[in-house]
CSV table of C-alpha atoms and ligand atoms in Angstrom, one decimal:
chain,number,residue,atom,x,y,z
A,1,MET,CA,17.3,20.5,65.8
A,2,MET,CA,16.6,23.8,67.7
A,3,ILE,CA,15.8,26.7,65.5
A,4,MET,CA,16.3,29.9,67.0
A,5,ARG,CA,14.9,33.3,66.0
A,6,SER,CA,18.1,34.3,65.1
A,7,ASN,CA,18.8,31.3,62.4
A,8,LYS,CA,17.8,33.2,59.4
A,9,PHE,CA,16.9,30.9,56.5
A,10,ARG,CA,17.8,31.4,52.7
A,11,ILE,CA,14.7,32.3,50.4
A,12,VAL,CA,14.5,30.6,47.1
A,13,ILE,CA,11.3,31.5,44.9
A,14,VAL,CA,10.7,29.8,41.5
A,15,VAL,CA,7.9,31.6,39.4
A,16,ALA,CA,6.3,30.3,36.1
A,17,ASP,CA,4.7,33.3,34.6
A,18,GLY,CA,0.9,33.0,34.0
A,19,LEU,CA,1.1,29.3,35.5
A,20,GLY,CA,-2.6,29.1,36.8
A,21,ASP,CA,-4.9,28.0,34.5
A,22,ARG,CA,-8.7,27.0,34.1
A,23,ALA,CA,-10.3,23.8,32.9
A,24,VAL,CA,-9.1,23.0,29.3
A,25,PRO,CA,-11.5,21.1,27.1
A,26,GLU,CA,-8.8,19.4,25.2
A,27,LEU,CA,-7.3,18.1,28.5
A,28,ASN,CA,-10.8,16.6,29.5
A,29,GLY,CA,-11.5,19.7,31.9
A,30,LYS,CA,-8.3,19.6,33.7
A,31,THR,CA,-5.6,22.1,33.9
A,32,PRO,CA,-2.0,21.8,32.3
A,33,LEU,CA,-0.7,21.4,36.0
A,34,GLU,CA,-3.1,18.6,36.5
A,35,VAL,CA,-1.8,16.6,33.4
A,36,ALA,CA,2.0,17.3,33.5
A,37,SER,CA,4.4,15.1,35.2
A,38,LYS,CA,5.9,16.9,38.0
A,39,ASP,CA,7.2,14.7,40.7
A,40,ASN,CA,9.7,17.1,42.4
A,41,ILE,CA,7.1,19.9,42.4
A,42,ASP,CA,4.7,17.6,44.2
A,43,TRP,CA,7.4,16.3,46.2
A,44,LEU,CA,8.0,19.7,47.6
A,45,THR,CA,4.2,20.0,48.1
A,46,SER,CA,3.9,17.1,50.1
A,47,ARG,CA,6.4,18.3,52.1
A,48,GLY,CA,5.0,22.2,52.5
A,49,VAL,CA,1.8,24.1,52.8
A,50,THR,CA,0.0,25.0,49.6
A,51,GLY,CA,-2.8,27.4,48.9
A,52,LEU,CA,-3.9,30.2,46.6
A,53,TRP,CA,-2.8,33.5,46.2
A,54,ASP,CA,-4.5,36.5,44.5
A,55,PRO,CA,-1.6,38.8,43.3
A,56,ILE,CA,-3.9,41.8,43.6
A,57,ALA,CA,-7.2,40.8,44.7
A,58,PRO,CA,-9.8,38.1,43.8
A,59,GLY,CA,-11.1,39.1,40.1
A,60,VAL,CA,-8.6,41.6,39.7
A,61,ARG,CA,-6.5,40.9,36.5
A,62,PRO,CA,-2.8,41.7,37.3
A,63,GLY,CA,-0.1,42.6,34.9
A,64,SER,CA,3.2,40.7,35.2
A,65,ASP,CA,4.3,44.1,36.7
A,66,THR,CA,1.9,44.5,39.4
A,67,ALA,CA,1.9,40.8,40.3
A,68,HIS,CA,5.6,41.1,40.8
A,69,LEU,CA,5.4,44.2,43.0
A,70,ALA,CA,2.9,42.2,45.1
A,71,LEU,CA,5.1,39.2,44.9
A,72,PHE,CA,7.9,41.3,46.6
A,73,GLY,CA,5.8,42.8,49.2
A,74,ILE,CA,4.8,46.2,47.2
A,75,ASP,CA,1.3,47.1,47.3
A,76,PRO,CA,0.6,47.8,43.5
A,77,THR,CA,-2.8,49.5,44.3
A,78,GLU,CA,-0.9,52.3,46.1
A,79,ASN,CA,2.4,52.5,44.3
A,80,TYR,CA,1.8,52.1,40.6
A,81,PRO,CA,2.8,55.0,38.3
A,82,GLY,CA,0.6,53.4,35.4
A,83,ARG,CA,1.8,51.3,32.4
A,84,GLY,CA,3.8,54.0,30.6
A,85,PRO,CA,7.1,53.6,32.7
A,86,PHE,CA,6.8,49.6,32.9
A,87,GLU,CA,6.1,49.3,29.2
A,88,ALA,CA,9.1,51.3,28.5
A,89,ILE,CA,11.1,49.1,31.3
A,90,GLY,CA,10.0,46.0,29.3
A,91,ALA,CA,11.3,47.7,26.0
A,92,GLY,CA,14.6,48.0,27.7
A,93,ALA,CA,14.7,51.3,29.1
A,94,GLU,CA,16.3,52.0,32.5
A,95,LEU,CA,14.1,54.2,34.6
A,96,GLU,CA,14.9,56.3,37.3
A,97,PRO,CA,12.4,58.3,39.8
A,98,GLY,CA,11.3,61.3,37.9
A,99,ASP,CA,11.5,60.2,34.7
A,100,VAL,CA,8.2,60.3,32.5
A,101,ALA,CA,7.3,57.5,30.3
A,102,LEU,CA,4.7,57.0,27.5
A,103,ARG,CA,3.3,54.4,25.4
A,104,GLY,CA,3.2,54.9,21.6
A,105,ASN,CA,2.4,53.9,18.2
A,106,PHE,CA,3.9,54.4,14.9
A,107,ALA,CA,1.2,55.5,12.9
A,108,THR,CA,0.4,57.0,9.5
A,109,VAL,CA,-0.9,60.8,9.1
A,110,ASP,CA,-1.4,62.8,5.8
A,111,LYS,CA,0.1,66.5,5.4
A,112,GLU,CA,-2.4,67.8,7.7
A,113,PHE,CA,-1.6,65.5,10.7
A,114,ARG,CA,-4.8,63.7,10.4
A,115,VAL,CA,-4.3,60.0,11.1
A,116,ILE,CA,-5.1,57.5,8.6
A,117,ASP,CA,-3.8,54.4,10.2
A,118,ARG,CA,-3.1,54.1,14.1
A,119,ARG,CA,-0.7,51.4,13.7
A,120,ALA,CA,0.9,52.1,10.5
A,121,GLY,CA,-0.5,49.0,9.0
A,122,ARG,CA,0.5,47.1,12.2
A,123,TYR,CA,3.5,45.2,10.3
A,124,LEU,CA,6.5,47.1,10.9
A,125,PRO,CA,9.8,45.4,10.6
A,126,GLU,CA,11.2,48.7,10.3
A,127,ASN,CA,10.4,49.7,14.1
A,128,LYS,CA,14.0,49.1,15.1
A,129,ASP,CA,15.6,51.1,12.7
A,130,LEU,CA,13.3,54.0,12.7
A,131,VAL,CA,13.6,54.1,16.6
A,132,LYS,CA,17.5,54.1,16.2
A,133,TYR,CA,17.4,57.0,13.8
A,134,LEU,CA,14.8,58.8,16.1
A,135,ASN,CA,17.6,58.5,19.0
A,136,GLU,CA,20.3,59.7,16.8
A,137,ASN,CA,18.5,62.8,15.8
A,138,VAL,CA,16.3,64.0,18.4
A,139,GLY,CA,18.3,64.1,21.4
A,140,GLU,CA,17.1,67.0,23.5
A,141,ILE,CA,13.8,68.9,23.5
A,142,ASP,CA,14.0,72.2,26.1
A,143,GLY,CA,16.6,70.5,28.2
A,144,ILE,CA,14.7,67.3,28.4
A,145,LYS,CA,16.3,64.2,27.1
A,146,VAL,CA,14.3,62.0,24.8
A,147,ARG,CA,14.8,58.3,24.1
A,148,PHE,CA,12.7,55.8,22.2
A,149,TYR,CA,12.6,52.2,22.7
A,150,ALA,CA,11.1,49.5,20.1
A,151,ALA,CA,8.4,47.4,21.4
A,152,THR,CA,6.5,44.8,19.4
A,153,GLU,CA,5.0,45.3,16.2
A,154,HIS,CA,4.1,49.1,15.6
A,155,ARG,CA,4.6,49.7,19.4
A,156,VAL,CA,7.3,52.3,20.8
A,157,ALA,CA,7.8,53.4,24.4
A,158,VAL,CA,9.2,57.3,25.0
A,159,VAL,CA,11.1,58.3,28.0
A,160,LEU,CA,11.6,61.8,29.2
A,161,LYS,CA,14.5,62.4,31.5
A,162,GLY,CA,15.1,65.9,33.0
A,163,ARG,CA,14.1,68.4,35.5
A,164,ASP,CA,10.4,69.6,36.2
A,165,LEU,CA,8.5,66.7,34.5
A,166,SER,CA,4.7,65.8,35.2
A,167,PRO,CA,2.8,62.9,34.0
A,168,ARG,CA,-0.4,65.0,34.3
A,169,ILE,CA,-0.7,65.6,30.5
A,170,SER,CA,-3.3,64.4,27.9
A,171,ASP,CA,-2.5,61.9,25.4
A,172,THR,CA,-1.8,62.8,21.7
A,173,ASP,CA,-3.4,59.9,20.3
A,174,PRO,CA,-7.0,60.5,19.3
A,175,HIS,CA,-8.0,56.8,19.4
A,176,VAL,CA,-10.0,57.2,16.3
A,177,THR,CA,-8.8,57.6,12.4
A,178,GLY,CA,-9.9,60.7,10.4
A,179,VAL,CA,-9.0,63.3,12.8
A,180,LYS,CA,-5.6,65.3,13.5
A,181,VAL,CA,-3.3,64.2,16.0
A,182,LEU,CA,-4.2,65.8,19.5
A,183,TYR,CA,-2.1,68.3,21.0
A,184,SER,CA,-1.3,67.4,24.4
A,185,LYS,CA,-2.9,69.5,27.1
A,186,PRO,CA,-1.5,70.0,31.0
A,187,LEU,CA,-4.2,68.5,33.0
A,188,ASP,CA,-3.2,70.9,35.9
A,189,ASN,CA,-2.0,74.5,36.3
A,190,SER,CA,1.6,73.3,37.3
A,191,TYR,CA,4.6,74.5,35.5
A,192,GLU,CA,5.6,71.1,35.3
A,193,ALA,CA,2.5,69.8,33.6
A,194,ARG,CA,2.7,73.0,30.9
A,195,LYS,CA,6.2,72.4,30.2
A,196,THR,CA,5.8,68.6,29.7
A,197,ALA,CA,3.1,69.2,27.3
A,198,GLU,CA,5.1,71.4,25.4
A,199,VAL,CA,7.7,69.1,25.1
A,200,ILE,CA,5.7,66.4,23.7
A,201,ASN,CA,3.8,68.8,21.1
A,202,LYS,CA,7.4,70.0,19.9
A,203,LEU,CA,8.5,66.0,20.0
A,204,THR,CA,5.4,65.0,17.9
A,205,LYS,CA,6.3,67.7,15.2
A,206,ILE,CA,9.9,66.8,15.1
A,207,VAL,CA,9.3,63.2,14.9
A,208,HIS,CA,6.9,63.7,12.1
A,209,ASP,CA,9.6,66.0,10.2
A,210,LEU,CA,12.4,63.3,10.5
A,211,LEU,CA,10.1,60.3,9.6
A,212,LYS,CA,8.2,61.7,6.8
A,213,GLU,CA,11.3,61.9,4.4
A,214,HIS,CA,13.1,58.8,5.9
A,215,GLU,CA,14.2,56.1,3.3
A,216,LEU,CA,12.5,53.1,4.7
A,217,ASN,CA,9.0,54.9,4.5
A,218,LYS,CA,9.8,56.0,1.1
A,219,LYS,CA,10.1,52.2,0.4
A,220,ARG,CA,6.9,51.0,2.5
A,221,VAL,CA,5.2,53.5,0.4
A,222,GLU,CA,6.4,52.1,-3.0
A,223,ARG,CA,5.2,48.5,-1.6
A,224,GLY,CA,1.9,49.9,-1.0
A,225,LEU,CA,2.5,50.0,2.8
A,226,PRO,CA,1.5,52.8,5.1
A,227,PRO,CA,4.3,55.1,6.2
A,228,ALA,CA,5.2,55.2,9.9
A,229,ASN,CA,5.5,58.8,9.8
A,230,ILE,CA,4.4,59.7,13.4
A,231,ILE,CA,4.3,58.4,16.8
A,232,LEU,CA,1.0,58.6,18.8
A,233,LEU,CA,1.4,58.9,22.5
A,234,ARG,CA,-0.6,58.0,25.4
A,235,GLY,CA,-0.8,56.9,29.2
A,236,ALA,CA,1.9,59.3,30.5
A,237,GLY,CA,3.4,58.0,34.0
A,238,GLN,CA,6.1,59.2,36.0
A,239,MET,CA,8.2,56.7,37.6
A,240,VAL,CA,8.2,56.5,41.3
A,241,LYS,CA,11.0,55.3,43.8
A,242,TYR,CA,10.7,51.8,45.3
A,243,PRO,CA,12.0,50.9,48.4
A,244,THR,CA,14.9,48.4,47.9
A,245,PHE,CA,14.7,45.5,50.6
A,246,LYS,CA,17.1,47.0,52.5
A,247,GLU,CA,15.6,50.1,52.8
A,248,ARG,CA,12.3,48.5,54.0
A,249,LYS,CA,11.6,48.7,57.9
A,250,PHE,CA,10.5,44.9,58.6
A,251,VAL,CA,12.7,43.2,55.6
A,252,ILE,CA,16.0,41.6,56.7
A,253,ILE,CA,17.6,40.8,53.4
A,254,ASP,CA,21.1,41.5,52.6
A,255,LYS,CA,22.1,39.9,49.2
A,256,ALA,CA,19.2,39.3,46.7
A,257,LEU,CA,19.2,37.9,43.1
A,258,ALA,CA,17.1,37.7,40.4
A,259,ILE,CA,17.4,35.3,37.4
A,260,SER,CA,15.3,36.2,34.4
A,261,ALA,CA,15.3,36.9,30.8
A,262,THR,CA,12.6,39.1,30.5
A,263,ALA,CA,13.4,42.8,30.4
A,264,MET,CA,10.3,44.1,32.5
A,265,ILE,CA,10.9,41.4,35.2
A,266,LYS,CA,14.4,42.3,35.2
A,267,GLY,CA,13.5,46.1,35.4
A,268,VAL,CA,11.1,45.7,38.3
A,269,CYS,CA,13.6,43.5,40.3
A,270,LYS,CA,16.4,46.0,39.5
A,271,LEU,CA,14.2,48.8,41.1
A,272,LEU,CA,13.5,46.8,44.3
A,273,GLY,CA,17.4,46.6,44.8
A,274,MET,CA,18.2,43.2,43.5
A,275,GLU,CA,20.8,42.1,41.3
A,276,VAL,CA,19.9,40.7,38.0
A,277,VAL,CA,21.7,38.0,35.9
A,278,THR,CA,20.4,36.4,32.5
A,279,PRO,CA,22.3,33.0,32.1
A,280,ASN,CA,23.2,31.8,28.7
A,281,GLY,CA,20.5,30.2,26.9
A,282,ALA,CA,17.8,31.9,29.0
A,283,THR,CA,15.5,33.0,26.3
A,284,GLY,CA,12.3,34.4,28.0
A,285,GLY,CA,10.4,31.9,25.6
A,286,VAL,CA,9.0,28.4,25.8
A,287,ASP,CA,12.4,27.3,24.3
A,288,THR,CA,14.2,28.4,27.4
A,289,ASP,CA,17.0,26.7,29.1
A,290,VAL,CA,15.5,26.1,32.6
A,291,MET,CA,18.5,24.2,33.6
A,292,ALA,CA,20.7,26.9,33.0
A,293,LYS,CA,18.8,29.2,35.4
A,294,ALA,CA,18.6,26.4,38.0
A,295,LYS,CA,22.5,26.1,37.9
A,296,THR,CA,22.9,29.7,38.2
A,297,LEU,CA,20.5,29.8,40.9
A,298,ILE,CA,22.8,27.2,42.8
A,299,GLU,CA,25.9,29.1,41.7
A,300,TYR,CA,24.7,32.0,43.8
A,301,TYR,CA,23.2,30.1,46.3
A,302,ASN,CA,26.5,28.8,47.2
A,303,LYS,CA,27.9,32.9,47.0
A,304,ASP,CA,25.8,33.1,50.1
A,305,TYR,CA,22.9,35.0,48.7
A,306,ASP,CA,20.0,34.9,51.2
A,307,PHE,CA,17.1,35.7,48.5
A,308,ILE,CA,17.1,34.2,44.9
A,309,TYR,CA,14.1,34.7,42.7
A,310,MET,CA,14.0,32.7,39.4
A,311,HIS,CA,11.5,33.6,36.7
A,312,VAL,CA,10.4,31.4,33.9
A,313,LYS,CA,8.5,33.5,31.3
A,314,GLY,CA,7.4,30.6,28.8
A,315,THR,CA,4.7,29.5,30.5
A,316,ASP,CA,2.9,32.6,30.0
A,317,ALA,CA,4.0,32.8,26.5
A,318,ALA,CA,2.6,29.4,25.7
A,319,SER,CA,-0.9,30.4,27.3
A,320,HIS,CA,-1.0,33.7,25.2
A,321,ASP,CA,-0.7,31.5,22.1
A,322,GLY,CA,-3.2,28.9,23.5
A,323,ARG,CA,-0.4,26.2,23.3
A,324,THR,CA,-1.3,23.7,25.9
A,325,ASP,CA,1.1,21.1,24.7
A,326,LEU,CA,4.2,23.6,25.0
A,327,LYS,CA,2.9,24.7,28.4
A,328,ILE,CA,2.8,21.2,29.8
A,329,ARG,CA,6.2,20.5,28.3
A,330,LEU,CA,7.6,23.6,30.1
A,331,ILE,CA,6.2,22.7,33.5
A,332,GLU,CA,7.7,19.2,33.0
A,333,ARG,CA,11.2,20.8,32.3
A,334,ILE,CA,10.6,23.3,35.1
A,335,ASP,CA,9.9,20.1,37.5
A,336,LEU,CA,13.4,18.6,36.4
A,337,ALA,CA,15.1,22.0,37.1
A,338,MET,CA,13.3,22.1,40.2
A,339,ARG,CA,15.0,18.4,41.3
A,340,TYR,CA,18.3,19.9,40.4
A,341,ILE,CA,17.7,22.8,42.7
A,342,LEU,CA,16.3,20.7,45.7
A,343,ASP,CA,19.3,18.6,45.3
A,344,HIS,CA,21.8,21.4,45.9
A,345,ILE,CA,20.1,23.6,48.4
A,346,GLY,CA,20.2,23.0,52.1
A,347,LEU,CA,16.8,21.8,52.9
A,348,ASP,CA,17.4,22.7,56.7
A,349,ASN,CA,18.1,26.3,56.2
A,350,THR,CA,16.1,27.4,53.0
A,351,VAL,CA,12.4,28.2,52.4
A,352,VAL,CA,11.4,27.2,49.0
A,353,ILE,CA,8.4,28.5,47.4
A,354,PHE,CA,7.1,27.5,43.7
A,355,THR,CA,4.3,29.7,42.2
A,356,GLY,CA,2.8,31.5,39.2
A,357,ASP,CA,2.6,35.5,39.1
A,358,HIS,CA,-0.9,35.0,38.0
A,359,THR,CA,-3.3,33.2,36.0
A,360,THR,CA,-3.2,33.2,32.1
A,361,PRO,CA,-5.5,30.4,31.0
A,362,ILE,CA,-5.2,28.6,27.6
A,363,THR,CA,-8.6,29.3,26.6
A,364,VAL,CA,-8.6,33.0,27.5
A,365,ARG,CA,-5.1,33.6,26.2
A,366,ASP,CA,-4.8,36.5,28.3
A,367,HIS,CA,-4.3,37.1,32.3
A,368,THR,CA,-7.2,36.8,34.4
A,369,GLY,CA,-8.1,37.7,38.0
A,370,ASP,CA,-8.2,33.8,39.2
A,371,PRO,CA,-6.2,32.9,42.2
A,372,VAL,CA,-2.6,31.2,41.7
A,373,PRO,CA,-1.7,27.9,43.5
A,374,VAL,CA,1.2,28.3,45.6
A,375,THR,CA,3.6,26.0,48.0
A,376,ILE,CA,5.8,26.9,50.5
A,377,TYR,CA,8.4,24.7,52.1
A,378,ALA,CA,10.4,25.7,55.4
A,379,PRO,CA,12.4,23.7,57.6
A,380,ASN,CA,10.3,23.5,60.4
A,381,ILE,CA,7.0,24.1,58.4
A,382,LEU,CA,3.7,22.1,59.5
A,383,PRO,CA,2.6,20.3,56.4
A,384,ASP,CA,-0.9,20.1,55.3
A,385,ASP,CA,-2.4,17.3,53.7
A,386,VAL,CA,-1.8,18.5,49.9
A,387,LYS,CA,0.3,16.3,48.0
A,388,ILE,CA,-0.2,17.3,44.5
A,389,PHE,CA,0.4,20.7,43.2
A,390,SER,CA,-2.5,22.2,41.2
A,391,GLU,CA,-5.2,24.8,41.0
A,392,ARG,CA,-7.7,22.3,42.3
A,393,SER,CA,-5.8,20.7,45.0
A,394,ALA,CA,-4.4,24.2,46.3
A,395,ARG,CA,-7.9,24.9,47.4
A,396,LYS,CA,-7.7,22.4,50.2
A,397,GLY,CA,-4.2,23.6,51.3
A,398,GLY,CA,-3.4,24.8,54.9
A,399,LEU,CA,-2.2,28.3,53.6
A,400,GLY,CA,-5.9,29.2,52.7
A,401,ARG,CA,-6.3,32.0,50.3
A,402,ILE,CA,-4.0,34.9,50.6
A,403,ARG,CA,-3.5,38.0,48.7
A,404,ARG,CA,-1.0,40.7,47.7
A,405,GLU,CA,1.9,41.2,50.2
A,406,ASP,CA,0.7,38.5,52.4
A,407,LEU,CA,2.7,35.7,50.5
A,408,PHE,CA,6.0,37.9,50.8
A,409,ASN,CA,5.1,38.3,54.5
A,410,THR,CA,4.5,34.7,55.1
A,411,LEU,CA,7.8,33.8,53.5
A,412,LEU,CA,10.0,36.2,55.4
A,413,ASP,CA,8.2,35.2,58.6
A,414,LEU,CA,8.9,31.5,57.9
A,415,ALA,CA,12.4,32.5,57.0
A,416,ASN,CA,12.8,34.5,60.3
A,417,ARG,CA,13.5,37.6,58.3
A,418,ARG,CA,10.6,39.8,59.3
A,419,GLU,CA,11.1,42.4,62.3
A,420,LYS,CA,8.4,42.1,64.9
A,421,PHE,CA,5.8,44.6,64.5
A,422,GLY,CA,5.0,45.7,68.2
A,423,ALA,CA,6.9,45.2,71.5
B,1,LIG,ZN1,3.4,37.3,34.2
B,2,LIG,ZN1,1.1,37.6,30.0
């Protein structure tokens, strides 16, 4: 078969979130990937090129947001607005360039705005109801639209939409108890920073007035729980504009799709111009229906999408919970879904990647800066000698150790979807 430069291959990427691991004592020093039975991922590995990928750089611990930006060819060290906007996206906000987002805590203050508990007891099943109440009653402040989004436990995200906003403002969260809630101050002399700080200070007062008399808080006090009567804010960030695949100079991708159940990942993919679907049964947890995702992938593959991304979050969730057994079982279910995918795509016209977005070791229960194993199959690729997919065997792979956008560029090149740099 002759493969011409004009033959563009399709691209299929499957990512198990937090896939990489370290030696696990209960597995006699092996990793979940080394123990799981995964013949189909190994089959792909034996026909492709394997290696290690540093989502940011060796030793730098990525978030899922920064790792995914890198996976899709955006350098997150130069184009990252901070955690505020991405936490808001993770909580379900749809952000546009220019929006300012902050991370927040429901907290407890006394009449003088002195902080009694920075997390309002941390146990806050009322979170969603309080957020709904705030959204129904705050609306706009000085022409700026304010939206609240419930996150886990006592956490919330606050999004400001409107003209002349700036992220250059200080936190209202004093980060300690016993002192008063701080006034947000502009961090430069711009009109935008002064205006944004003023909105935040008015917001703090309005939120307190609304929450202190709220029925749910009265009930909390009756039950001996601290009332959630204020929101402490930190980490303001302003959403930036990311170029979509179509807007990027060297990238030749027309129809791109992401399959995920995780709000933040869906948000990142949308920002980059992908369509996003969540199949029935996809949960974002260890119980997710991986096969439903694989079937969706094939459905869209058959609709001539040239770039399809499939994300499985549960491996990361299992790692954060320290559940070796659940991580292994989910890898095995992903392997079966991989069989379905490999059986239904054209292996003579598709580039396939399997990897993680970062390492989340069971023993650490959080993301680390270790590299992630990655395997790449392409129709005309020259395979290396690696036949098993794992953190250990990937060290011997022909891909070597690459970082950040190198992976995206490599796969575009293999798919004949990268414009030439130079004459
Ligand atoms: Zn992740
Ligand atoms: Zn994680």
